[in-house]
Short mmCIF file of C-alpha atoms in Angstrom, two decimals:
data_model
loop_
_atom_site.label_atom_id
_atom_site.label_comp_id
_atom_site.label_asym_id
_atom_site.label_seq_id
_atom_site.Cartn_x
_atom_site.Cartn_y
_atom_site.Cartn_z
CA UNK A 415 0.61 10.93 29.67
CA UNK A 416 2.61 13.57 27.86
CA UNK A 417 1.94 17.27 27.62
CA UNK A 418 -0.48 19.06 25.34
CA UNK A 419 1.29 21.40 22.92
CA UNK A 420 0.28 23.73 20.12
CA UNK A 421 2.27 22.54 17.11
CA UNK A 422 2.05 22.28 13.35
CA UNK A 423 0.71 18.83 12.52
CA UNK A 424 3.65 18.02 10.20
CA UNK A 425 6.12 18.76 12.99
CA UNK A 426 4.09 16.72 15.45
CA UNK A 427 4.12 13.79 13.03
CA UNK A 428 7.90 14.10 12.67
CA UNK A 429 8.27 14.23 16.46
CA UNK A 430 6.18 11.07 16.67
CA UNK A 431 8.51 9.37 14.17
CA UNK A 432 11.41 10.40 16.42
CA UNK A 433 9.66 9.01 19.49
CA UNK A 434 9.14 5.74 17.61
CA UNK A 435 12.96 5.63 17.44
CA UNK A 436 13.14 5.11 13.70
CA UNK A 437 16.42 3.77 12.27
CA UNK A 438 16.29 4.99 8.67
CA UNK A 439 14.49 7.87 7.01
CA UNK A 440 14.83 8.07 3.21
CA UNK A 441 12.78 10.79 1.63
CA UNK A 442 12.72 13.51 -0.99
CA UNK A 443 10.99 16.78 -0.14
CA UNK A 444 7.75 17.56 -1.97
CA UNK A 445 4.96 19.96 -1.13
CA UNK A 446 2.94 19.54 1.12
CA UNK A 447 4.94 16.81 2.82
CA UNK A 448 8.05 19.02 3.10
CA UNK A 449 7.83 20.05 6.75
CA UNK A 450 7.78 16.44 7.93
CA UNK A 451 10.96 15.48 6.11
CA UNK A 452 12.67 18.81 6.88
CA UNK A 453 12.00 18.44 10.57
CA UNK A 454 13.29 14.86 10.62
CA UNK A 455 16.42 16.04 8.82
CA UNK A 456 16.93 18.66 11.53
CA UNK A 457 16.36 16.18 14.32
CA UNK A 458 19.03 13.88 12.89
CA UNK A 459 21.46 16.75 12.20
CA UNK A 460 21.00 18.11 15.73
CA UNK A 461 21.73 14.72 17.24
CA UNK A 462 18.23 14.43 18.73
CA UNK A 463 17.43 11.38 16.64
CA UNK A 464 19.98 8.61 16.17
CA UNK A 465 18.99 7.52 12.66
CA UNK A 466 20.31 7.45 9.13
CA UNK A 467 18.73 10.28 7.17
CA UNK A 468 19.24 9.53 3.49
CA UNK A 469 18.51 12.52 1.22
CA UNK A 470 17.90 10.60 -1.97
CA UNK A 471 17.74 12.12 -5.46
CA UNK A 472 14.19 10.97 -6.24
CA UNK A 473 11.20 9.25 -4.71
CA UNK A 474 11.94 6.14 -6.77
CA UNK A 475 15.21 5.97 -4.87
CA UNK A 476 13.48 6.82 -1.59
CA UNK A 477 11.24 3.79 -1.76
CA UNK A 478 14.10 1.63 -3.03
CA UNK A 479 16.25 2.63 -0.05
CA UNK A 480 13.32 1.94 2.26
CA UNK A 481 12.98 -1.57 0.85
CA UNK A 482 16.66 -2.21 1.44
CA UNK A 483 16.75 -0.83 4.96
CA UNK A 484 13.57 -2.60 5.97
CA UNK A 485 14.96 -5.85 4.54
CA UNK A 486 17.98 -5.70 6.86
CA UNK A 487 15.70 -5.13 9.84
CA UNK A 488 15.88 -1.35 10.29
CA UNK A 489 12.77 0.52 11.37
CA UNK A 490 12.06 2.55 8.26
CA UNK A 491 10.06 5.68 7.52
CA UNK A 492 9.37 7.78 4.45
CA UNK A 493 6.78 10.30 3.38
CA UNK A 494 5.67 11.79 0.10
CA UNK A 495 2.85 13.42 -1.85
CA UNK A 496 1.24 13.29 -5.27
CA UNK A 497 3.95 13.39 -7.98
CA UNK A 498 6.43 11.88 -5.54
CA UNK A 499 4.13 8.92 -5.04
CA UNK A 500 3.73 8.66 -8.80
CA UNK A 501 7.49 8.58 -9.25
CA UNK A 502 7.98 5.88 -6.60
CA UNK A 503 5.04 3.89 -7.97
CA UNK A 504 7.07 0.97 -9.30
CA UNK A 505 8.60 0.19 -5.91
CA UNK A 506 5.40 0.93 -3.99
CA UNK A 507 3.89 -2.26 -5.43
CA UNK A 508 7.01 -4.31 -4.67
CA UNK A 509 7.30 -3.49 -0.93
CA UNK A 510 4.13 -5.40 0.11
CA UNK A 511 4.94 -8.37 -2.10
CA UNK A 512 8.27 -8.61 -0.25
CA UNK A 513 6.36 -8.05 3.03
CA UNK A 514 8.52 -5.12 4.11
CA UNK A 515 6.95 -3.16 6.99
CA UNK A 516 7.76 0.37 5.82
CA UNK A 517 5.76 3.25 7.31
CA UNK A 518 4.88 6.04 4.89
CA UNK A 519 2.92 9.21 5.48
CA UNK A 520 1.16 10.37 2.35
CA UNK A 521 0.38 14.09 2.58
CA UNK A 522 -2.51 13.91 0.15
CA UNK A 523 -2.26 16.22 -2.85
CA UNK A 524 -3.82 16.17 -6.30
CA UNK A 525 -1.99 14.52 -9.15
CA UNK A 526 -1.06 16.80 -12.04
CA UNK A 527 -2.25 18.10 -14.38
CA UNK A 528 -3.00 20.86 -14.43
CA UNK A 529 -0.08 21.25 -12.08
CA UNK A 530 -1.42 21.67 -8.59
CA UNK A 531 -0.03 21.45 -5.10
CA UNK A 532 -3.33 21.41 -3.23
CA UNK A 533 -5.22 18.74 -1.41
CA UNK A 534 -7.44 15.95 -2.66
CA UNK A 535 -7.25 12.15 -2.82
CA UNK A 536 -6.23 11.55 -6.42
CA UNK A 537 -2.75 10.48 -5.33
CA UNK A 538 -3.79 7.76 -2.88
CA UNK A 539 -6.54 6.47 -5.15
CA UNK A 540 -3.98 5.95 -7.92
CA UNK A 541 -2.35 3.29 -5.71
CA UNK A 542 -5.56 1.86 -4.31
CA UNK A 543 -4.58 -1.64 -5.38
CA UNK A 544 -0.91 -1.55 -4.35
CA UNK A 545 -1.33 -3.91 -1.39
CA UNK A 546 -0.37 -1.56 1.44
CA UNK A 547 -2.47 -1.14 4.57
CA UNK A 548 -4.11 2.25 3.97
CA UNK A 549 -5.99 4.48 6.37
CA UNK A 550 -7.01 8.11 6.70
CA UNK A 551 -6.50 10.54 9.56
CA UNK A 552 -8.92 13.34 10.30
CA UNK A 553 -7.01 15.72 12.59
CA UNK A 554 -3.60 16.39 14.13
CA UNK A 555 -4.10 14.23 17.18
CA UNK A 556 -5.06 11.27 15.02
CA UNK A 557 -1.99 11.86 12.88
CA UNK A 558 0.31 11.91 15.91
CA UNK A 559 -1.26 8.81 17.50
CA UNK A 560 -1.20 6.88 14.25
CA UNK A 561 2.52 7.15 13.68
CA UNK A 562 3.06 4.83 16.64
CA UNK A 563 0.09 2.75 15.51
CA UNK A 564 1.57 2.40 12.02
CA UNK A 565 4.91 1.03 13.18
CA UNK A 566 3.21 -1.35 15.60
CA UNK A 567 0.84 -2.79 13.01
CA UNK A 568 3.26 -2.92 10.07
CA UNK A 569 6.05 -4.60 12.04
CA UNK A 570 3.84 -7.14 13.80
CA UNK A 571 5.24 -10.49 12.55
CA UNK A 572 1.73 -11.69 11.71
CA UNK A 573 1.33 -8.66 9.40
CA UNK A 574 4.75 -7.63 8.06
CA UNK A 575 3.29 -5.29 5.47
CA UNK A 576 3.93 -1.64 4.59
CA UNK A 577 1.41 0.89 5.86
CA UNK A 578 0.32 4.16 4.30
CA UNK A 579 -1.02 6.84 6.60
CA UNK A 580 -3.02 9.42 4.68
CA UNK A 581 -2.99 12.95 5.95
CA UNK A 582 -4.66 15.71 3.93
CA UNK A 583 -2.16 18.20 2.53
CA UNK A 584 -2.26 21.76 3.95
CA UNK A 585 -5.63 21.45 5.70
CA UNK A 586 -3.96 18.97 8.01
CA UNK A 587 -0.20 19.12 7.39
CA UNK A 588 0.15 22.89 7.68
CA UNK A 589 -2.26 23.78 10.48
CA UNK A 590 -1.32 24.29 14.12
CA UNK A 591 -3.38 22.20 16.47
CA UNK A 592 -3.30 21.39 20.17
CA UNK A 593 -1.84 17.87 20.31
CA UNK A 594 -1.39 15.67 23.33
CA UNK A 595 2.05 14.07 23.04
CA UNK A 596 2.76 10.62 24.40
CA UNK A 597 5.57 10.30 26.91
CA UNK A 598 8.45 8.04 25.97
CA UNK A 599 7.42 5.43 28.56
CA UNK A 600 4.01 5.07 26.88
CA UNK A 601 5.65 4.69 23.49
CA UNK A 602 7.86 1.95 24.93
CA UNK A 603 4.86 0.11 26.33
CA UNK A 604 2.94 0.36 23.08
CA UNK A 605 5.63 -0.23 20.48
CA UNK A 606 7.93 -3.25 20.79
CA UNK A 607 11.34 -3.41 19.09
CA UNK A 608 11.30 -4.38 15.42
CA UNK A 609 12.04 -8.08 14.93
CA UNK A 610 11.71 -8.79 11.21
CA UNK A 611 10.26 -12.07 9.98
CA UNK A 612 13.08 -12.29 7.45
CA UNK A 613 16.31 -10.36 7.49
CA UNK A 614 19.09 -9.92 4.97
CA UNK A 615 22.15 -10.95 6.93
CA UNK A 616 25.39 -12.66 5.84
CA UNK A 617 25.14 -15.21 8.66
CA UNK A 618 21.90 -16.57 7.27
CA UNK A 619 21.69 -15.73 3.59
CA UNK A 620 18.29 -15.52 1.92
CA UNK A 621 17.06 -14.22 -1.42
CA UNK A 622 14.40 -11.52 -1.37
CA UNK A 623 12.52 -10.33 -4.41
CA UNK A 624 13.19 -13.36 -6.59
CA UNK A 625 11.10 -13.64 -9.71
CA UNK A 626 7.94 -15.72 -9.73
CA UNK A 627 7.15 -17.95 -12.66
CA UNK A 628 3.55 -18.52 -13.78
CA UNK A 629 3.58 -21.71 -11.72
CA UNK A 630 3.91 -19.80 -8.44
CA UNK A 631 2.71 -16.23 -9.10
CA UNK A 632 -0.98 -16.92 -8.38
CA UNK A 633 -0.10 -18.58 -5.06
CA UNK A 634 2.13 -15.62 -4.16
CA UNK A 635 -0.73 -13.19 -4.80
CA UNK A 636 -3.15 -15.32 -2.76
CA UNK A 637 -0.72 -15.32 0.16
CA UNK A 638 -0.28 -11.55 -0.11
CA UNK A 639 -4.03 -10.94 -0.26
CA UNK A 640 -4.63 -13.14 2.76
CA UNK A 641 -1.90 -11.32 4.69
CA UNK A 642 -3.59 -7.99 4.05
CA UNK A 643 -7.04 -9.32 4.95
CA UNK A 644 -5.71 -10.94 8.12
CA UNK A 645 -3.94 -7.75 9.21
CA UNK A 646 -7.31 -6.44 10.39
CA UNK A 647 -7.17 -8.44 13.62
CA UNK A 648 -3.82 -6.84 14.49
CA UNK A 649 -5.13 -3.40 13.50
CA UNK A 650 -8.13 -3.76 15.83
CA UNK A 651 -5.91 -4.95 18.66
CA UNK A 652 -3.50 -2.03 18.13
CA UNK A 653 -6.40 0.44 18.34
CA UNK A 654 -7.77 -1.25 21.46
CA UNK A 655 -4.40 -1.16 23.20
CA UNK A 656 -3.88 2.46 22.22
CA UNK A 657 -7.23 3.35 23.73
CA UNK A 658 -6.33 1.57 26.96
CA UNK A 659 -3.03 3.47 27.12
CA UNK A 660 -3.91 7.00 26.00
CA UNK A 661 -7.69 7.05 26.26
CA UNK A 662 -8.48 7.56 22.58
CA UNK A 663 -10.27 4.60 21.01
CA UNK A 664 -10.24 4.51 17.22
CA UNK A 665 -12.37 2.31 14.99
CA UNK A 666 -12.19 1.25 11.33
CA UNK A 667 -15.53 2.97 10.71
CA UNK A 668 -16.65 5.91 12.84
CA UNK A 669 -20.27 6.99 13.05
CA UNK A 670 -21.91 10.27 14.01
CA UNK A 671 -25.65 10.57 14.65
CA UNK A 672 -26.45 7.41 12.68
CA UNK A 673 -29.14 6.40 15.18
CA UNK A 674 -32.43 6.73 13.32
CA UNK A 675 -30.71 8.33 10.33
CA UNK A 676 -32.40 7.87 6.96
CA UNK A 677 -29.55 9.55 5.12
CA UNK A 678 -25.84 9.30 5.90
CA UNK A 679 -22.85 11.09 4.50
CA UNK A 680 -19.77 8.95 3.87
CA UNK A 681 -16.48 10.83 4.15
CA UNK A 682 -12.78 10.07 4.47
CA UNK A 683 -10.03 12.22 5.92
CA UNK A 684 -10.15 15.77 7.19
CA UNK A 685 -13.42 16.79 5.49
CA UNK A 686 -15.17 14.63 8.10
CA UNK A 687 -15.23 17.44 10.64
CA UNK A 688 -16.91 19.84 8.21
CA UNK A 689 -19.46 17.17 7.30
CA UNK A 690 -20.19 16.69 11.02
CA UNK A 691 -21.06 20.39 11.31
CA UNK A 692 -23.45 20.02 8.37
CA UNK A 693 -25.02 17.01 10.08
CA UNK A 694 -25.49 19.09 13.26
CA UNK A 695 -27.31 21.81 11.32
CA UNK A 696 -29.50 19.34 9.41
CA UNK A 697 -30.37 17.55 12.65
CA UNK A 698 -31.29 20.94 14.17
CA UNK A 699 -33.74 21.31 11.28
CA UNK A 700 -35.26 17.96 12.27
CA UNK A 701 -33.78 16.04 9.34
CA UNK A 702 -32.73 12.45 10.14
CA UNK A 703 -29.16 12.72 8.88
CA UNK A 704 -26.00 11.03 10.11
CA UNK A 705 -22.42 10.46 9.09
CA UNK A 706 -20.15 7.51 8.51
CA UNK A 707 -16.40 8.06 8.36
CA UNK A 708 -14.22 5.45 6.77
CA UNK A 709 -10.88 5.44 8.57
CA UNK A 710 -9.59 2.06 7.39
CA UNK A 711 -9.54 1.76 3.61
CA UNK A 712 -7.33 -1.32 3.11
CA UNK A 713 -8.13 -3.93 4.25
CA UNK A 714 -11.71 -2.79 3.73
CA UNK A 715 -13.69 -3.16 6.99
CA UNK A 716 -16.64 -5.05 5.54
CA UNK A 717 -18.43 -6.08 8.75
CA UNK A 718 -18.02 -2.74 10.49
CA UNK A 719 -19.20 -0.85 7.43
CA UNK A 720 -22.25 -3.08 6.98
CA UNK A 721 -23.13 -2.56 10.63
CA UNK A 722 -22.65 1.22 10.42
CA UNK A 723 -25.07 1.67 7.53
CA UNK A 724 -27.68 -0.87 8.60
CA UNK A 725 -31.16 0.52 8.00
CA UNK A 726 -29.94 3.56 6.09
CA UNK A 727 -32.08 4.49 3.08
CA UNK A 728 -29.87 7.04 1.35
CA UNK A 729 -26.14 7.47 1.30
CA UNK A 730 -24.22 10.51 0.09
CA UNK A 731 -20.72 9.40 -0.83
CA UNK A 732 -18.09 12.12 -0.94
CA UNK A 733 -15.28 11.35 -3.36
CA UNK A 734 -12.11 13.44 -3.51
CA UNK A 735 -10.84 11.86 -6.72
CA UNK A 736 -12.17 11.41 -10.23
CA UNK A 737 -12.40 8.18 -12.20
CA UNK A 738 -12.49 9.50 -15.75
CA UNK A 739 -15.20 7.81 -17.75
CA UNK A 740 -15.90 5.32 -14.98
CA UNK A 741 -18.93 4.39 -12.89
CA UNK A 742 -18.35 6.99 -10.18
CA UNK A 743 -15.67 8.07 -7.76
CA UNK A 744 -13.39 5.33 -6.42
CA UNK A 745 -15.09 5.26 -3.02
CA UNK A 746 -18.66 5.29 -4.34
CA UNK A 747 -18.05 2.61 -6.93
CA UNK A 748 -16.62 0.33 -4.24
CA UNK A 749 -19.45 1.01 -1.81
CA UNK A 750 -22.05 0.33 -4.49
CA UNK A 751 -20.31 -2.86 -5.43
CA UNK A 752 -20.04 -3.98 -1.80
CA UNK A 753 -23.67 -3.24 -0.94
CA UNK A 754 -25.12 -4.59 -4.21
CA UNK A 755 -26.19 -7.91 -2.71
CA UNK A 756 -27.40 -6.45 0.59
CA UNK A 757 -31.09 -6.51 1.32
CA UNK A 758 -32.56 -2.99 1.27
CA UNK A 759 -29.57 -1.52 -0.45
CA UNK A 760 -29.59 2.25 0.08
CA UNK A 761 -29.83 4.73 -2.77
CA UNK A 762 -26.35 6.10 -3.27
CA UNK A 763 -25.58 9.55 -4.62
CA UNK A 764 -22.00 10.42 -5.39
CA UNK A 765 -20.46 13.88 -5.18
CA UNK A 766 -16.94 14.56 -6.40
CA UNK A 767 -15.77 17.66 -4.58
CA UNK A 768 -12.84 19.40 -2.98
CA UNK A 769 -10.57 18.67 -5.92
CA UNK A 770 -7.15 20.31 -5.64
CA UNK A 771 -7.99 22.24 -2.51
CA UNK A 772 -11.31 23.75 -3.64
CA UNK A 773 -13.06 24.67 -0.38
CA UNK A 774 -16.13 22.66 0.50
CA UNK A 775 -18.12 24.35 3.23
CA UNK A 776 -20.85 23.27 5.64
CA UNK A 777 -23.36 24.94 3.31
CA UNK A 778 -22.06 22.87 0.39
CA UNK A 779 -22.69 19.61 2.25
CA UNK A 780 -26.17 20.82 3.16
CA UNK A 781 -26.72 21.58 -0.53
CA UNK A 782 -25.60 18.03 -1.42
CA UNK A 783 -28.21 16.73 1.01
CA UNK A 784 -30.92 18.86 -0.66
CA UNK A 785 -29.77 17.74 -4.09
CA UNK A 786 -29.97 14.12 -2.96
CA UNK A 787 -33.53 14.68 -1.72
CA UNK A 788 -34.46 16.01 -5.17
CA UNK A 789 -32.67 13.17 -6.93
CA UNK A 790 -34.45 10.42 -5.00
CA UNK A 791 -37.83 11.97 -5.82
CA UNK A 792 -37.01 11.51 -9.46
CA UNK A 793 -35.27 8.41 -10.66
CA UNK A 794 -31.70 8.31 -9.46
CA UNK A 795 -29.41 6.89 -12.02
CA UNK A 796 -27.06 5.02 -9.76
CA UNK A 797 -24.15 5.10 -12.16
CA UNK A 798 -24.20 8.88 -12.15
CA UNK A 799 -21.82 11.06 -10.26
CA UNK A 800 -21.93 14.78 -9.80
CA UNK A 801 -18.85 16.97 -9.99
CA UNK A 802 -20.03 19.32 -7.30
CA UNK A 803 -19.59 23.08 -7.61
CA UNK A 804 -18.34 23.10 -11.18
CA UNK A 805 -19.13 26.35 -13.01
CA UNK A 806 -21.36 25.72 -16.04
CA UNK B 1190 13.32 -27.74 -2.15
CA UNK B 1191 11.22 -30.47 -0.62
CA UNK B 1192 8.48 -29.87 -3.16
CA UNK B 1193 8.74 -28.67 -6.72
CA UNK B 1194 7.38 -25.21 -7.35
CA UNK B 1195 4.16 -26.36 -8.98
CA UNK B 1196 3.30 -28.58 -6.00
CA UNK B 1197 3.36 -25.71 -3.49
CA UNK B 1198 0.07 -24.34 -2.16
CA UNK B 1199 -0.12 -20.65 -1.22
CA UNK B 1200 0.09 -21.68 2.42
CA UNK B 1201 3.47 -23.36 1.82
CA UNK B 1202 5.12 -20.13 0.68
CA UNK B 1203 7.55 -18.34 2.94
CA UNK B 1204 6.58 -14.81 4.02
CA UNK B 1205 7.35 -12.48 1.13
CA UNK B 1206 8.37 -15.48 -1.02
CA UNK B 1207 11.82 -15.37 0.54
CA UNK B 1208 14.14 -18.04 -0.81
CA UNK B 1209 15.73 -19.35 2.38
CA UNK B 1210 17.83 -22.05 0.77
CA UNK B 1211 20.94 -20.50 -0.85
CA UNK B 1212 22.06 -21.84 -4.19
CA UNK B 1213 18.88 -23.64 -5.08
CA UNK B 1214 18.75 -22.03 -8.53
CA UNK B 1215 20.80 -25.06 -9.63
CA UNK B 1216 17.69 -27.16 -9.10
CA UNK B 1217 15.78 -25.16 -11.68
CA UNK B 1218 15.33 -27.29 -14.79
CA UNK B 1219 15.76 -24.79 -17.62
CA UNK B 1220 16.10 -27.75 -19.97
CA UNK B 1221 12.33 -27.96 -20.35
CA UNK B 1222 12.30 -24.65 -22.25
CA UNK B 1223 14.10 -26.41 -25.09
CA UNK B 1224 12.59 -27.21 -28.47
CA UNK B 1225 15.88 -28.14 -30.21
CA UNK B 1226 19.02 -29.71 -28.78
CA UNK B 1227 22.65 -29.57 -29.92
CA UNK B 1228 24.21 -32.75 -31.30
CA UNK B 1229 27.99 -33.00 -31.93
CA UNK B 1230 29.51 -34.74 -34.93
CA UNK B 1231 32.78 -36.16 -33.47
CA UNK B 1232 34.11 -36.67 -37.01
CA UNK B 1233 34.26 -32.88 -37.48
CA UNK B 1234 34.87 -31.80 -33.85
CA UNK B 1235 38.42 -30.55 -33.19
CA UNK B 1236 37.92 -30.34 -29.39
CA UNK B 1237 38.62 -26.57 -29.40
CA UNK B 1238 36.01 -25.79 -26.68
CA UNK B 1239 34.50 -22.70 -28.37
CA UNK B 1240 31.02 -24.16 -27.69
CA UNK B 1241 31.92 -24.55 -24.00
CA UNK B 1242 33.16 -20.93 -23.81
CA UNK B 1243 30.15 -19.40 -25.53
CA UNK B 1244 27.39 -21.36 -23.78
CA UNK B 1245 25.56 -18.67 -21.73
CA UNK B 1246 24.25 -21.20 -19.23
CA UNK B 1247 27.42 -23.27 -18.66
CA UNK B 1248 25.37 -26.21 -19.86
CA UNK B 1249 28.15 -27.76 -21.96
CA UNK B 1250 30.55 -30.17 -20.34
CA UNK B 1251 33.64 -32.00 -21.50
CA UNK B 1252 33.47 -35.75 -21.88
CA UNK B 1253 36.24 -38.14 -20.80
CA UNK B 1254 37.55 -38.49 -24.37
CA UNK B 1255 37.83 -34.68 -24.80
CA UNK B 1256 34.68 -34.04 -26.84
CA UNK B 1257 31.78 -31.92 -25.63
CA UNK B 1258 28.11 -32.56 -24.85
CA UNK B 1259 25.14 -30.61 -23.52
CA UNK B 1260 23.77 -31.05 -20.02
CA UNK B 1261 20.14 -31.43 -21.03
CA UNK B 1262 18.90 -30.59 -17.50
CA UNK B 1263 19.94 -26.98 -18.18
CA UNK B 1264 20.42 -26.59 -21.97
CA UNK B 1265 17.68 -24.26 -23.29
CA UNK B 1266 18.49 -25.08 -26.90
CA UNK B 1267 19.46 -21.50 -27.77
CA UNK B 1268 21.82 -22.64 -30.53
CA UNK B 1269 24.67 -20.24 -29.74
CA UNK B 1270 27.08 -23.23 -29.61
CA UNK B 1271 26.05 -24.29 -33.13
CA UNK B 1272 26.35 -20.71 -34.38
CA UNK B 1273 29.85 -20.27 -32.93
CA UNK B 1274 31.28 -23.73 -33.72
CA UNK B 1275 34.33 -23.26 -36.00
CA UNK B 1276 34.00 -26.50 -37.92
CA UNK B 1277 30.19 -26.58 -38.00
CA UNK B 1278 30.11 -29.86 -36.12
CA UNK B 1279 27.03 -28.99 -34.00
CA UNK B 1280 23.53 -29.51 -35.41
CA UNK B 1281 20.41 -28.35 -33.64
CA UNK B 1282 18.00 -31.31 -33.73
CA UNK B 1283 14.25 -30.98 -33.16
CA UNK B 1284 13.29 -32.46 -29.81
CA UNK B 1285 10.47 -34.32 -31.50
CA UNK B 1286 12.94 -36.34 -33.57
#
């Protein structure tokens, strides 16, 4: 096993990309992703990483370059945030349809406007239905480990899909954490060389990205949907093997104190650790409260989620994005929809909080629990959502 | 292609819908887009070949006696040949007729 070092999480992620021996990096710098792409640029310039670093003129070009390099069989990485993701949006939807295993870190930041650079999940939720594998990391160690995981899953020939690793901007990207690095031998054991299912090569010409007439489009979408659903088996295997190698076992859905819990918080990303502290305090007060953390977002881990919330009476869903004029935050509306036909469906309250970097403290989560207790005593209108902490 | 496009199930598709058979666009019957087809009047035709030059789909071929005709497998019935014909020898005829 490698050494434990104190390092900014962005730099650790870039070092992990280097250790994965990436072939092409095409990216445009945007806050708060900047340190990742800057560090990779340095590594290439200093001769520490033998890769093509392509400083494109926009994110639309970044994702276009990534599609091209992945299509010829190069291990490909990019990263972006917020407006950058919005600008590359057109190509983001094309990469999975062409089954190109690009790895992208999304340093989560709010979408403008008002113009903001701070953290929430409005960027990732805007591409919820883009067809990429999507998951959330909670701390620096997870971020480091999941770079290797991402390449392994995406490039597996049974998957061959792009993968989006979400990493909260600033609260994760810009903090210094103690991170246990992998040694190169471990990386080699875990991550095989990239052998693409299809490759653009003059010796064996193929057409990629041809148009699909109405007679074939539905079948193409079915095949793509099935590929994403079926990627879960490879994802689970990649987590199992990582645990066996480095001792950290990750799951699609993590639970904390759910045994005997009547109420559970549901969180995604880095706020999970703060929610855990709130759960500790509520438990100390004798309240039967637990926590469910959704790590895997696409494909949605139906069985694991159902198992995690079995017997729960109330669920507090934390959303970090707003669905204007909709039925709730993107996470809550999906959870409600999923659990609708379950027996003993829990009462679900939905709090939209932490928008554009607004701090949400342990006390805030405890207040959301109290609010939920009051709401269930009255009649909870399930379609309601609460924008938490807004000044009246 | 072993099967025509509309016979393929989703399981038959190649990963990423890659087209692994180069040049198979020639098998694509664009002729079934057509609602009108060009018909040449050989009395007026001067065999100049303007129709052949202007056809955007290269769907006009020369016959053995030097006149021209449409390859109805590909001709979409756009009518550019009739528009460009110097002597007005091409008439677009409804497919129903």
